[in-house]
Amino acid sequence: MADIEKLAKTAVEKAVALGAKYADCRYVETESESLSFSDGSPESVNRSLDKGFGVRVIVNGAWGFFGSSVLTKDEAVRAAKKAVEIGKASAILNQTPVEFTLSGAYIDDYVSNFKVDPFTIDLKEKLGYLENLDRLMAGNSAISTRGSQIDFRKASSYLLTTEGTSVHQKIIQSGAGIDIGVIKSRQERAARSFPQNGGQYECKGYELLREIDFATAIPRLTEEVIALLAAPECPSLETSLLLEGSVVGLVVHELIGHPLELDRVFGSERNFSGTSFATVDQLGKLQYGSSIMNVVSDPTHPYGLGSFGYDDEGVKAQRTDLIKDGILVGYLSSREMAARIGRKSSGAMRADGWGNIPLVRMTNTNMSPGDKSLDDLIAMAGDGIYMSTISSWSPSDDRSSFEFGCEIAWEIKGGKLGQMFKNPTFSGRTVDFWNSLTAIGNEKLWKVWGTPNCGKGQPGQNARTGQGASPILLTRVKVGS
Amino acid sequence: MIDERILDIFKKAIKSSQAEQTELVCESEEFYLTRFAENSIHQNMGRSDSTIWCRAITGKKIGVARSNDSSPDGVSGLIRIASDIAGNQIEDPDFVSLVGSPGEVEATGFYKDTFQLSASARAEAVADIVSRAKSKKLSCAGTYQTSGVSLAVANSLGTSRFAKNAEYRFTLTATANNGRSGWAQAAGRDIGKFDFRTVSQRTIDKAAFPGEPVKLESGQYTVILEPDAVANFLLFLGFLGFGGKTLVKKRSFMSGKIGEKIMGDNITITEDPFIPAIEYLPFDYEGVSKRKVILVEDGIAREGVYDSYYAGLASTKSTGNALPPDNSYGPYPKAMTIEGGQYSIDQIIGSVSSGIYITRFWYLNFLNPMKTMVTGYTRDGTFLIENGVITRPVVDMRVQQSMIEAFSNAEMISSERRLIPQYGALMLVPFMKINNFNLSVA
């Protein structure tokens, strides 16, 4: 890493010499491994190693950035020159210079929580793990398709800023998931997945794979997916809706996390991801949800997929209240965006690898647990619908309305679970939906669900985020199929 | 951006490989993007990177590794990692072989002026657009990007191919104070042919269209889809059914229906990488030459696109549509076209007594993949058509529609087609008038 520190120093010093008022250099090295099985055969075993650095500058009051995978001193100089040249071009149009809140200067070395580095585990053991999952899923001849995958990622990074921050970070993440499908005819297919659609991802090592109880889940999923084909479509009505925890996780992500990204609120994403209904004039006033709803951004959580020590512009990880007692009280922000509302950055500036400009992204967006057991929630629902496992999501561009689809649903009648429904959906207006929140599952049911593929920005950037959630009960929600 | 000398590195490395078969692929890109919002440039960047893939084969065991180190040592190291994976892998009984293709160096669609467009030239174009938008009290957001890309493929069966091209892409959203907006985008190879003023004016005119938006009830409407909206559907149809993997796995809406009518008589969809507007790289990530593929002809399902693996499973030949070796999607069509019709856009609008004009869709997602049922929203330019004239804006609505049903209800298709980028794909598509289209209150 000494060479990398030198390379970063060269780039930052060159940028300053060329007129940059601020400069940072971020080196990122990402090792990843992905293995999958499909219908009894190994579908893929992929390993990758990606490394490079990016130089970000403020020059003439405007931003410039250049990234390269060539790790030489000459390239560091070229990258700094390019970043400054690009920044000066930005200034041709910009009338208002970038304002940037101050950050402390940190010198640190952060390593995420893990017990077993997955890159030390033999490939044969990993393939054996998948073979075993495949064998368990192959037990019933009615199953038409089966898939399983495991993924591991180790990101080592270094950030140097002109403010004196010099931070090394190493973050290890793991993920695993399965899906089972039954094809009945040309137009009828049912699927179930576990622990959630696309698998569960956490900031953990190989131990995550030993914690997920696939063996218990597979017989239940098999029974469910076969029964789904014969199940009726979910009826269209307005009713009480109980959502399983992983569903809540994605709904929190789409309907709380994204709308509270402050760059989006100010219009930075107008051309692509969209805007937000949660405008800054409503800060401290908007009754976003019912009074039992509390949501924080928390990158300090020990296992969340959105956990880190420092964000990508050197702000230390911190908990930030977003919604308190149902009221909008905060945003996810960067140093530049926070300055626009007179606050400090929430430390949510994150980039996809070395070759992208950091954007305001979610960390772990966690809804605080309540005190209800699942049985309590079912009983409280009286008559309604219980939905599990997201299969489809579609929010409006300002996130004020939405439609989600789930893999499976059950009727709730007289406070007890009844018949199964297929192709369930729920839709509505975001603020109305969260204000109909009447009960939240307890801490035992709470989990940080990982989303490894959150997209935003142009060019498209992927972020890995977490959403802490337990099951929730809502009233008067429009459901259908 | 890496040039054809990478093939020399590849050939030497392959010679020393211990694997039975070895394939090396390099995709190199130098990319620049000026992103603007609130009438200012807020993200302005450049990036230079090269991705190298190695596929090493031992018997029927396959190992794949990827890195961005294109040095001779880096490439040799990558072969060792892929070979190690292959050695520990489980046999894939369906794997047959890599493909040997004739070697040559091709330069298709590489326009130096596109590749070398400066940051200040991009910024000046954006400043011109912003100035015109401001005169109409509009706020602009968008992107102006240029890139140069090269692709090199070599393998131990004699494949040795290199090609490069350049591309520009432009997107623009103009927004009025009342929140109404317009959208347009453009793409191509030759920056000299890019008329950003015409494209941006289309956006500005939409955002500034007079009248208060009308809120319509849920129901079935006659709609006119702009090429952007048509391309949104085509992208999803590509995922759902035109790729060989979905056909082999019987997950495609075309599974079991080849030779059968699945859309209207007036719909012909092809994968056509060679038409001048698209000028795609002439071979895929396995080095296999691309060819024109008729996916749907006069509404009848014809064939899908294949890489060598899924072609083997389907007892056919690769169509040159392999994606990078570590992808899990399988083969995908990246240069789709829909055949144009006989009508001008004015004739199509003039034929609608009551309907809705849709610029594009947003956040489409599957509700029922086998029925190609998607949900999503209209966005950035939705208008009411009354008695053959666009009269006023419409509050955006939710779409819940089977895409093949929509393409079965296309009453009129324009002769004009536009080149629309959709992620990694370029599509040449027309306007469409579609009846009985499902829209609901958002």
PDB file of N, CA and C in Angstrom, chain A residues 38-39 42-43 45-51 65-67 69 82 86 89-90 94 127 186 266 268-273 340 354-356 359 392-397 401-403 458, chain B residues 32 35 38 41-49 64-68 85 88-89 123 143 171 173 175 181 183 245 249 256 260 326 362-363 365-366 370 375 377 379-380 398 400:
ATOM      1  N   SER A  38     -27.218 -24.070 -11.664  1.00  0.00           N
ATOM      2  CA  SER A  38     -28.536 -23.946 -12.268  1.00  0.00           C
ATOM      3  C   SER A  38     -28.975 -25.314 -12.777  1.00  0.00           C
ATOM      4  N   ASP A  39     -30.082 -25.787 -12.275  1.00  0.00           N
ATOM      5  CA  ASP A  39     -30.664 -27.061 -12.718  1.00  0.00           C
ATOM      6  C   ASP A  39     -29.646 -28.204 -12.707  1.00  0.00           C
ATOM      7  N   PRO A  42     -23.052 -26.650 -12.723  1.00  0.00           N
ATOM      8  CA  PRO A  42     -22.431 -25.384 -12.335  1.00  0.00           C
ATOM      9  C   PRO A  42     -22.648 -24.367 -13.449  1.00  0.00           C
ATOM     10  N   GLU A  43     -23.269 -23.257 -13.137  1.00  0.00           N
ATOM     11  CA  GLU A  43     -23.529 -22.262 -14.182  1.00  0.00           C
ATOM     12  C   GLU A  43     -22.318 -21.366 -14.353  1.00  0.00           C
ATOM     13  N   VAL A  45     -18.419 -20.072 -12.286  1.00  0.00           N
ATOM     14  CA  VAL A  45     -17.479 -19.828 -11.191  1.00  0.00           C
ATOM     15  C   VAL A  45     -16.581 -18.699 -11.684  1.00  0.00           C
ATOM     16  N   ASN A  46     -16.776 -17.530 -11.167  1.00  0.00           N
ATOM     17  CA  ASN A  46     -16.038 -16.369 -11.648  1.00  0.00           C
ATOM     18  C   ASN A  46     -15.258 -15.719 -10.522  1.00  0.00           C
ATOM     19  N   ARG A  47     -14.046 -15.347 -10.855  1.00  0.00           N
ATOM     20  CA  ARG A  47     -13.248 -14.551  -9.922  1.00  0.00           C
ATOM     21  C   ARG A  47     -12.833 -13.282 -10.634  1.00  0.00           C
ATOM     22  N   SER A  48     -12.775 -12.193  -9.904  1.00  0.00           N
ATOM     23  CA  SER A  48     -12.290 -10.980 -10.555  1.00  0.00           C
ATOM     24  C   SER A  48     -11.483 -10.119  -9.595  1.00  0.00           C
ATOM     25  N   LEU A  49     -10.573  -9.376 -10.187  1.00  0.00           N
ATOM     26  CA  LEU A  49      -9.774  -8.415  -9.425  1.00  0.00           C
ATOM     27  C   LEU A  49      -9.740  -7.122 -10.230  1.00  0.00           C
ATOM     28  N   ASP A  50     -10.192  -6.060  -9.593  1.00  0.00           N
ATOM     29  CA  ASP A  50     -10.298  -4.776 -10.280  1.00  0.00           C
ATOM     30  C   ASP A  50      -9.629  -3.726  -9.412  1.00  0.00           C
ATOM     31  N   LYS A  51      -8.728  -2.937 -10.010  1.00  0.00           N
ATOM     32  CA  LYS A  51      -8.096  -1.889  -9.215  1.00  0.00           C
ATOM     33  C   LYS A  51      -7.828  -0.648 -10.055  1.00  0.00           C
ATOM     34  N   PHE A  65     -13.257  15.254 -12.548  1.00  0.00           N
ATOM     35  CA  PHE A  65     -12.881  13.908 -12.080  1.00  0.00           C
ATOM     36  C   PHE A  65     -12.287  13.120 -13.229  1.00  0.00           C
ATOM     37  N   PHE A  66     -11.225  12.393 -12.924  1.00  0.00           N
ATOM     38  CA  PHE A  66     -10.706  11.432 -13.900  1.00  0.00           C
ATOM     39  C   PHE A  66     -10.202  10.200 -13.164  1.00  0.00           C
ATOM     40  N   GLY A  67     -10.527   9.024 -13.701  1.00  0.00           N
ATOM     41  CA  GLY A  67     -10.106   7.771 -13.091  1.00  0.00           C
ATOM     42  C   GLY A  67      -9.322   6.922 -14.067  1.00  0.00           C
ATOM     43  N   SER A  69      -7.060   2.944 -14.523  1.00  0.00           N
ATOM     44  CA  SER A  69      -6.624   1.665 -13.946  1.00  0.00           C
ATOM     45  C   SER A  69      -5.128   1.439 -14.147  1.00  0.00           C
ATOM     46  N   LYS A  82      -6.080  15.792 -16.297  1.00  0.00           N
ATOM     47  CA  LYS A  82      -7.393  15.595 -16.919  1.00  0.00           C
ATOM     48  C   LYS A  82      -8.504  16.084 -15.988  1.00  0.00           C
ATOM     49  N   ILE A  86     -11.079  19.009 -16.927  1.00  0.00           N
ATOM     50  CA  ILE A  86     -12.527  18.759 -16.937  1.00  0.00           C
ATOM     51  C   ILE A  86     -13.228  19.721 -15.971  1.00  0.00           C
ATOM     52  N   ALA A  89     -13.570  23.052 -17.502  1.00  0.00           N
ATOM     53  CA  ALA A  89     -14.657  23.053 -18.493  1.00  0.00           C
ATOM     54  C   ALA A  89     -16.013  23.186 -17.793  1.00  0.00           C
ATOM     55  N   SER A  90     -16.185  22.525 -16.648  1.00  0.00           N
ATOM     56  CA  SER A  90     -17.446  22.650 -15.896  1.00  0.00           C
ATOM     57  C   SER A  90     -17.719  24.101 -15.555  1.00  0.00           C
ATOM     58  N   ASN A  94     -21.005  27.075 -15.029  1.00  0.00           N
ATOM     59  CA  ASN A  94     -21.506  27.232 -13.663  1.00  0.00           C
ATOM     60  C   ASN A  94     -21.351  28.659 -13.130  1.00  0.00           C
ATOM     61  N   LEU A 127     -18.037 -25.086  -3.952  1.00  0.00           N
ATOM     62  CA  LEU A 127     -18.823 -25.830  -4.941  1.00  0.00           C
ATOM     63  C   LEU A 127     -19.630 -26.933  -4.257  1.00  0.00           C
ATOM     64  N   ARG A 186     -47.102 -22.857 -21.137  1.00  0.00           N
ATOM     65  CA  ARG A 186     -46.376 -21.774 -21.791  1.00  0.00           C
ATOM     66  C   ARG A 186     -46.497 -20.449 -21.035  1.00  0.00           C
ATOM     67  N   PHE A 266     -32.676  17.905  -4.568  1.00  0.00           N
ATOM     68  CA  PHE A 266     -32.309  19.163  -5.230  1.00  0.00           C
ATOM     69  C   PHE A 266     -32.299  19.057  -6.760  1.00  0.00           C
ATOM     70  N   SER A 268     -30.455  16.790  -8.765  1.00  0.00           N
ATOM     71  CA  SER A 268     -29.261  16.260  -9.440  1.00  0.00           C
ATOM     72  C   SER A 268     -29.572  15.034 -10.298  1.00  0.00           C
ATOM     73  N   GLU A 269     -30.618  14.288  -9.916  1.00  0.00           N
ATOM     74  CA  GLU A 269     -30.974  13.062 -10.625  1.00  0.00           C
ATOM     75  C   GLU A 269     -32.191  13.259 -11.520  1.00  0.00           C
ATOM     76  N   ARG A 270     -32.557  14.524 -11.780  1.00  0.00           N
ATOM     77  CA  ARG A 270     -33.799  14.806 -12.520  1.00  0.00           C
ATOM     78  C   ARG A 270     -33.849  14.087 -13.858  1.00  0.00           C
ATOM     79  N   ASN A 271     -32.697  13.963 -14.500  1.00  0.00           N
ATOM     80  CA  ASN A 271     -32.655  13.387 -15.846  1.00  0.00           C
ATOM     81  C   ASN A 271     -32.706  11.863 -15.847  1.00  0.00           C
ATOM     82  N   PHE A 272     -32.470  11.246 -14.690  1.00  0.00           N
ATOM     83  CA  PHE A 272     -32.414   9.778 -14.695  1.00  0.00           C
ATOM     84  C   PHE A 272     -33.276   9.176 -13.582  1.00  0.00           C
ATOM     85  N   SER A 273     -32.726   9.107 -12.350  1.00  0.00           N
ATOM     86  CA  SER A 273     -33.456   8.430 -11.278  1.00  0.00           C
ATOM     87  C   SER A 273     -34.721   9.183 -10.885  1.00  0.00           C
ATOM     88  N   ARG A 340     -26.151  23.058   1.550  1.00  0.00           N
ATOM     89  CA  ARG A 340     -27.300  23.782   0.983  1.00  0.00           C
ATOM     90  C   ARG A 340     -28.462  23.877   1.959  1.00  0.00           C
ATOM     91  N   TRP A 354     -13.429   2.680  -8.191  1.00  0.00           N
ATOM     92  CA  TRP A 354     -12.507   3.809  -8.295  1.00  0.00           C
ATOM     93  C   TRP A 354     -12.842   4.756  -9.434  1.00  0.00           C
ATOM     94  N   GLY A 355     -13.613   4.286 -10.401  1.00  0.00           N
ATOM     95  CA  GLY A 355     -13.784   5.028 -11.648  1.00  0.00           C
ATOM     96  C   GLY A 355     -15.025   5.875 -11.721  1.00  0.00           C
ATOM     97  N   ASN A 356     -15.647   6.129 -10.596  1.00  0.00           N
ATOM     98  CA  ASN A 356     -16.863   6.925 -10.590  1.00  0.00           C
ATOM     99  C   ASN A 356     -16.807   8.026  -9.533  1.00  0.00           C
ATOM    100  N   LEU A 359     -21.604   9.679  -5.166  1.00  0.00           N
ATOM    101  CA  LEU A 359     -22.947  10.272  -5.157  1.00  0.00           C
ATOM    102  C   LEU A 359     -23.540  10.054  -3.775  1.00  0.00           C
ATOM    103  N   SER A 392     -41.298  -7.836  -7.679  1.00  0.00           N
ATOM    104  CA  SER A 392     -41.317  -6.741  -8.641  1.00  0.00           C
ATOM    105  C   SER A 392     -41.515  -5.430  -7.891  1.00  0.00           C
ATOM    106  N   TRP A 393     -40.898  -4.344  -8.405  1.00  0.00           N
ATOM    107  CA  TRP A 393     -41.056  -3.052  -7.750  1.00  0.00           C
ATOM    108  C   TRP A 393     -41.034  -1.958  -8.792  1.00  0.00           C
ATOM    109  N   SER A 394     -41.870  -0.968  -8.602  1.00  0.00           N
ATOM    110  CA  SER A 394     -41.942   0.108  -9.591  1.00  0.00           C
ATOM    111  C   SER A 394     -42.450   1.385  -8.919  1.00  0.00           C
ATOM    112  N   PRO A 395     -41.530   2.232  -8.430  1.00  0.00           N
ATOM    113  CA  PRO A 395     -41.932   3.512  -7.853  1.00  0.00           C
ATOM    114  C   PRO A 395     -41.972   4.610  -8.923  1.00  0.00           C
ATOM    115  N   SER A 396     -42.782   5.639  -8.696  1.00  0.00           N
ATOM    116  CA  SER A 396     -42.799   6.770  -9.627  1.00  0.00           C
ATOM    117  C   SER A 396     -41.496   7.544  -9.501  1.00  0.00           C
ATOM    118  N   ASP A 397     -41.203   8.415 -10.461  1.00  0.00           N
ATOM    119  CA  ASP A 397     -39.875   9.035 -10.465  1.00  0.00           C
ATOM    120  C   ASP A 397     -39.676   9.990  -9.297  1.00  0.00           C
ATOM    121  N   SER A 401     -45.583   7.625  -5.464  1.00  0.00           N
ATOM    122  CA  SER A 401     -46.508   6.498  -5.617  1.00  0.00           C
ATOM    123  C   SER A 401     -45.720   5.267  -6.067  1.00  0.00           C
ATOM    124  N   PHE A 402     -46.375   4.101  -6.047  1.00  0.00           N
ATOM    125  CA  PHE A 402     -45.617   2.859  -6.250  1.00  0.00           C
ATOM    126  C   PHE A 402     -46.541   1.701  -6.575  1.00  0.00           C
ATOM    127  N   GLU A 403     -45.966   0.649  -7.105  1.00  0.00           N
ATOM    128  CA  GLU A 403     -46.603  -0.672  -7.151  1.00  0.00           C
ATOM    129  C   GLU A 403     -45.512  -1.719  -6.901  1.00  0.00           C
ATOM    130  N   GLN A 458     -25.527   8.602 -13.653  1.00  0.00           N
ATOM    131  CA  GLN A 458     -25.115   8.461 -15.050  1.00  0.00           C
ATOM    132  C   GLN A 458     -23.648   8.850 -15.142  1.00  0.00           C
TER     133      GLN A 458
ATOM    134  N   TYR B  32     -15.904   9.733 -21.479  1.00  0.00           N
ATOM    135  CA  TYR B  32     -16.054  11.078 -20.907  1.00  0.00           C
ATOM    136  C   TYR B  32     -17.532  11.410 -20.809  1.00  0.00           C
ATOM    137  N   ARG B  35     -22.301  15.764 -17.026  1.00  0.00           N
ATOM    138  CA  ARG B  35     -23.662  15.613 -16.499  1.00  0.00           C
ATOM    139  C   ARG B  35     -24.088  16.945 -15.902  1.00  0.00           C
ATOM    140  N   GLU B  38     -30.090  21.415 -12.844  1.00  0.00           N
ATOM    141  CA  GLU B  38     -30.342  22.779 -12.329  1.00  0.00           C
ATOM    142  C   GLU B  38     -29.553  23.812 -13.157  1.00  0.00           C
ATOM    143  N   ILE B  41     -23.302  22.342 -14.568  1.00  0.00           N
ATOM    144  CA  ILE B  41     -22.611  21.047 -14.696  1.00  0.00           C
ATOM    145  C   ILE B  41     -22.227  20.592 -13.288  1.00  0.00           C
ATOM    146  N   HIS B  42     -22.764  19.467 -12.846  1.00  0.00           N
ATOM    147  CA  HIS B  42     -22.493  19.028 -11.472  1.00  0.00           C
ATOM    148  C   HIS B  42     -21.635  17.781 -11.411  1.00  0.00           C
ATOM    149  N   GLN B  43     -21.557  17.045 -12.500  1.00  0.00           N
ATOM    150  CA  GLN B  43     -20.687  15.864 -12.524  1.00  0.00           C
ATOM    151  C   GLN B  43     -20.039  15.815 -13.904  1.00  0.00           C
ATOM    152  N   ASN B  44     -18.732  15.925 -13.911  1.00  0.00           N
ATOM    153  CA  ASN B  44     -18.020  16.002 -15.183  1.00  0.00           C
ATOM    154  C   ASN B  44     -16.795  15.110 -15.050  1.00  0.00           C
ATOM    155  N   MET B  45     -16.685  14.113 -15.882  1.00  0.00           N
ATOM    156  CA  MET B  45     -15.683  13.084 -15.582  1.00  0.00           C
ATOM    157  C   MET B  45     -15.074  12.428 -16.816  1.00  0.00           C
ATOM    158  N   GLY B  46     -13.992  11.749 -16.584  1.00  0.00           N
ATOM    159  CA  GLY B  46     -13.389  10.890 -17.592  1.00  0.00           C
ATOM    160  C   GLY B  46     -12.891   9.630 -16.906  1.00  0.00           C
ATOM    161  N   ARG B  47     -12.744   8.554 -17.686  1.00  0.00           N
ATOM    162  CA  ARG B  47     -12.278   7.287 -17.101  1.00  0.00           C
ATOM    163  C   ARG B  47     -11.616   6.462 -18.187  1.00  0.00           C
ATOM    164  N   SER B  48     -10.520   5.847 -17.825  1.00  0.00           N
ATOM    165  CA  SER B  48      -9.825   4.973 -18.766  1.00  0.00           C
ATOM    166  C   SER B  48      -9.643   3.613 -18.095  1.00  0.00           C
ATOM    167  N   ASP B  49     -10.154   2.563 -18.737  1.00  0.00           N
ATOM    168  CA  ASP B  49     -10.092   1.248 -18.093  1.00  0.00           C
ATOM    169  C   ASP B  49     -10.140   0.152 -19.164  1.00  0.00           C
ATOM    170  N   VAL B  64     -13.446 -19.204 -15.179  1.00  0.00           N
ATOM    171  CA  VAL B  64     -13.477 -17.840 -15.714  1.00  0.00           C
ATOM    172  C   VAL B  64     -12.905 -16.881 -14.682  1.00  0.00           C
ATOM    173  N   ALA B  65     -12.015 -16.007 -15.123  1.00  0.00           N
ATOM    174  CA  ALA B  65     -11.459 -14.989 -14.228  1.00  0.00           C
ATOM    175  C   ALA B  65     -11.412 -13.666 -14.976  1.00  0.00           C
ATOM    176  N   ARG B  66     -11.480 -12.585 -14.222  1.00  0.00           N
ATOM    177  CA  ARG B  66     -11.509 -11.246 -14.825  1.00  0.00           C
ATOM    178  C   ARG B  66     -10.597 -10.330 -14.030  1.00  0.00           C
ATOM    179  N   SER B  67      -9.921  -9.419 -14.737  1.00  0.00           N
ATOM    180  CA  SER B  67      -9.160  -8.384 -14.030  1.00  0.00           C
ATOM    181  C   SER B  67      -9.084  -7.160 -14.930  1.00  0.00           C
ATOM    182  N   ASN B  68      -8.492  -6.085 -14.430  1.00  0.00           N
ATOM    183  CA  ASN B  68      -8.275  -4.937 -15.320  1.00  0.00           C
ATOM    184  C   ASN B  68      -6.783  -4.629 -15.458  1.00  0.00           C
ATOM    185  N   ILE B  85      -9.219 -22.461 -11.335  1.00  0.00           N
ATOM    186  CA  ILE B  85     -10.671 -22.634 -11.135  1.00  0.00           C
ATOM    187  C   ILE B  85     -11.153 -23.842 -11.936  1.00  0.00           C
ATOM    188  N   ASN B  88     -10.491 -27.147 -10.415  1.00  0.00           N
ATOM    189  CA  ASN B  88     -11.306 -27.472  -9.235  1.00  0.00           C
ATOM    190  C   ASN B  88     -12.800 -27.522  -9.530  1.00  0.00           C
ATOM    191  N   GLN B  89     -13.149 -27.219 -10.762  1.00  0.00           N
ATOM    192  CA  GLN B  89     -14.562 -27.110 -11.119  1.00  0.00           C
ATOM    193  C   GLN B  89     -15.241 -28.475 -11.201  1.00  0.00           C
ATOM    194  N   ALA B 123     -19.088  21.165 -22.736  1.00  0.00           N
ATOM    195  CA  ALA B 123     -19.613  22.205 -21.835  1.00  0.00           C
ATOM    196  C   ALA B 123     -20.245  23.349 -22.629  1.00  0.00           C
ATOM    197  N   THR B 143     -27.187  14.631 -19.903  1.00  0.00           N
ATOM    198  CA  THR B 143     -25.821  14.108 -20.042  1.00  0.00           C
ATOM    199  C   THR B 143     -25.362  14.261 -21.483  1.00  0.00           C
ATOM    200  N   THR B 171     -28.611  12.956 -23.534  1.00  0.00           N
ATOM    201  CA  THR B 171     -29.965  12.916 -22.974  1.00  0.00           C
ATOM    202  C   THR B 171     -30.278  14.279 -22.375  1.00  0.00           C
ATOM    203  N   THR B 173     -33.492  16.434 -20.102  1.00  0.00           N
ATOM    204  CA  THR B 173     -34.803  16.683 -19.515  1.00  0.00           C
ATOM    205  C   THR B 173     -34.913  18.176 -19.275  1.00  0.00           C
ATOM    206  N   THR B 175     -37.415  21.033 -17.511  1.00  0.00           N
ATOM    207  CA  THR B 175     -38.514  21.060 -16.547  1.00  0.00           C
ATOM    208  C   THR B 175     -38.973  22.488 -16.326  1.00  0.00           C
ATOM    209  N   SER B 181     -42.491  18.449 -17.749  1.00  0.00           N
ATOM    210  CA  SER B 181     -41.158  18.209 -18.299  1.00  0.00           C
ATOM    211  C   SER B 181     -41.211  17.602 -19.696  1.00  0.00           C
ATOM    212  N   TRP B 183     -38.512  15.393 -22.645  1.00  0.00           N
ATOM    213  CA  TRP B 183     -37.337  14.527 -22.686  1.00  0.00           C
ATOM    214  C   TRP B 183     -36.984  14.197 -24.124  1.00  0.00           C
ATOM    215  N   LYS B 245     -30.703 -18.324 -23.964  1.00  0.00           N
ATOM    216  CA  LYS B 245     -30.820 -18.958 -22.647  1.00  0.00           C
ATOM    217  C   LYS B 245     -32.286 -19.071 -22.237  1.00  0.00           C
ATOM    218  N   LYS B 249     -34.091 -22.622 -21.695  1.00  0.00           N
ATOM    219  CA  LYS B 249     -34.647 -22.907 -20.364  1.00  0.00           C
ATOM    220  C   LYS B 249     -36.182 -22.857 -20.362  1.00  0.00           C
ATOM    221  N   GLY B 256     -41.655 -22.655 -27.427  1.00  0.00           N
ATOM    222  CA  GLY B 256     -42.706 -23.506 -27.988  1.00  0.00           C
ATOM    223  C   GLY B 256     -43.571 -22.808 -29.017  1.00  0.00           C
ATOM    224  N   GLU B 260     -45.087 -19.571 -34.838  1.00  0.00           N
ATOM    225  CA  GLU B 260     -46.470 -19.181 -34.537  1.00  0.00           C
ATOM    226  C   GLU B 260     -46.599 -17.666 -34.484  1.00  0.00           C
ATOM    227  N   ASP B 326     -18.188 -13.870 -18.063  1.00  0.00           N
ATOM    228  CA  ASP B 326     -18.694 -14.052 -16.696  1.00  0.00           C
ATOM    229  C   ASP B 326     -20.129 -13.575 -16.542  1.00  0.00           C
ATOM    230  N   TRP B 362     -41.129   4.796 -17.455  1.00  0.00           N
ATOM    231  CA  TRP B 362     -40.184   4.860 -16.340  1.00  0.00           C
ATOM    232  C   TRP B 362     -40.392   3.669 -15.415  1.00  0.00           C
ATOM    233  N   TYR B 363     -39.292   3.098 -14.998  1.00  0.00           N
ATOM    234  CA  TYR B 363     -39.264   2.015 -14.002  1.00  0.00           C
ATOM    235  C   TYR B 363     -40.181   0.867 -14.378  1.00  0.00           C
ATOM    236  N   ASN B 365     -41.128  -2.810 -14.757  1.00  0.00           N
ATOM    237  CA  ASN B 365     -40.684  -4.036 -14.101  1.00  0.00           C
ATOM    238  C   ASN B 365     -41.712  -5.122 -14.394  1.00  0.00           C
ATOM    239  N   PHE B 366     -41.253  -6.355 -14.344  1.00  0.00           N
ATOM    240  CA  PHE B 366     -42.136  -7.458 -14.725  1.00  0.00           C
ATOM    241  C   PHE B 366     -43.191  -7.722 -13.660  1.00  0.00           C
ATOM    242  N   MET B 370     -43.961 -14.510 -18.197  1.00  0.00           N
ATOM    243  CA  MET B 370     -44.404 -15.386 -19.284  1.00  0.00           C
ATOM    244  C   MET B 370     -45.447 -14.683 -20.165  1.00  0.00           C
ATOM    245  N   THR B 375     -45.246  -3.412 -15.380  1.00  0.00           N
ATOM    246  CA  THR B 375     -45.835  -2.240 -14.746  1.00  0.00           C
ATOM    247  C   THR B 375     -44.790  -1.132 -14.773  1.00  0.00           C
ATOM    248  N   TYR B 377     -44.452   3.598 -15.290  1.00  0.00           N
ATOM    249  CA  TYR B 377     -45.110   4.902 -15.387  1.00  0.00           C
ATOM    250  C   TYR B 377     -44.814   5.550 -16.734  1.00  0.00           C
ATOM    251  N   ARG B 379     -43.676   9.178 -18.444  1.00  0.00           N
ATOM    252  CA  ARG B 379     -42.818  10.217 -17.853  1.00  0.00           C
ATOM    253  C   ARG B 379     -42.339  11.225 -18.917  1.00  0.00           C
ATOM    254  N   ASP B 380     -42.196  12.464 -18.498  1.00  0.00           N
ATOM    255  CA  ASP B 380     -41.508  13.512 -19.274  1.00  0.00           C
ATOM    256  C   ASP B 380     -42.099  13.769 -20.658  1.00  0.00           C
ATOM    257  N   ARG B 398     -49.944   5.235 -14.568  1.00  0.00           N
ATOM    258  CA  ARG B 398     -49.300   3.925 -14.442  1.00  0.00           C
ATOM    259  C   ARG B 398     -49.665   3.052 -15.649  1.00  0.00           C
ATOM    260  N   GLN B 400     -49.909  -0.780 -17.034  1.00  0.00           N
ATOM    261  CA  GLN B 400     -49.949  -2.210 -16.687  1.00  0.00           C
ATOM    262  C   GLN B 400     -50.338  -2.934 -17.960  1.00  0.00           C
TER     263      GLN B 400
END
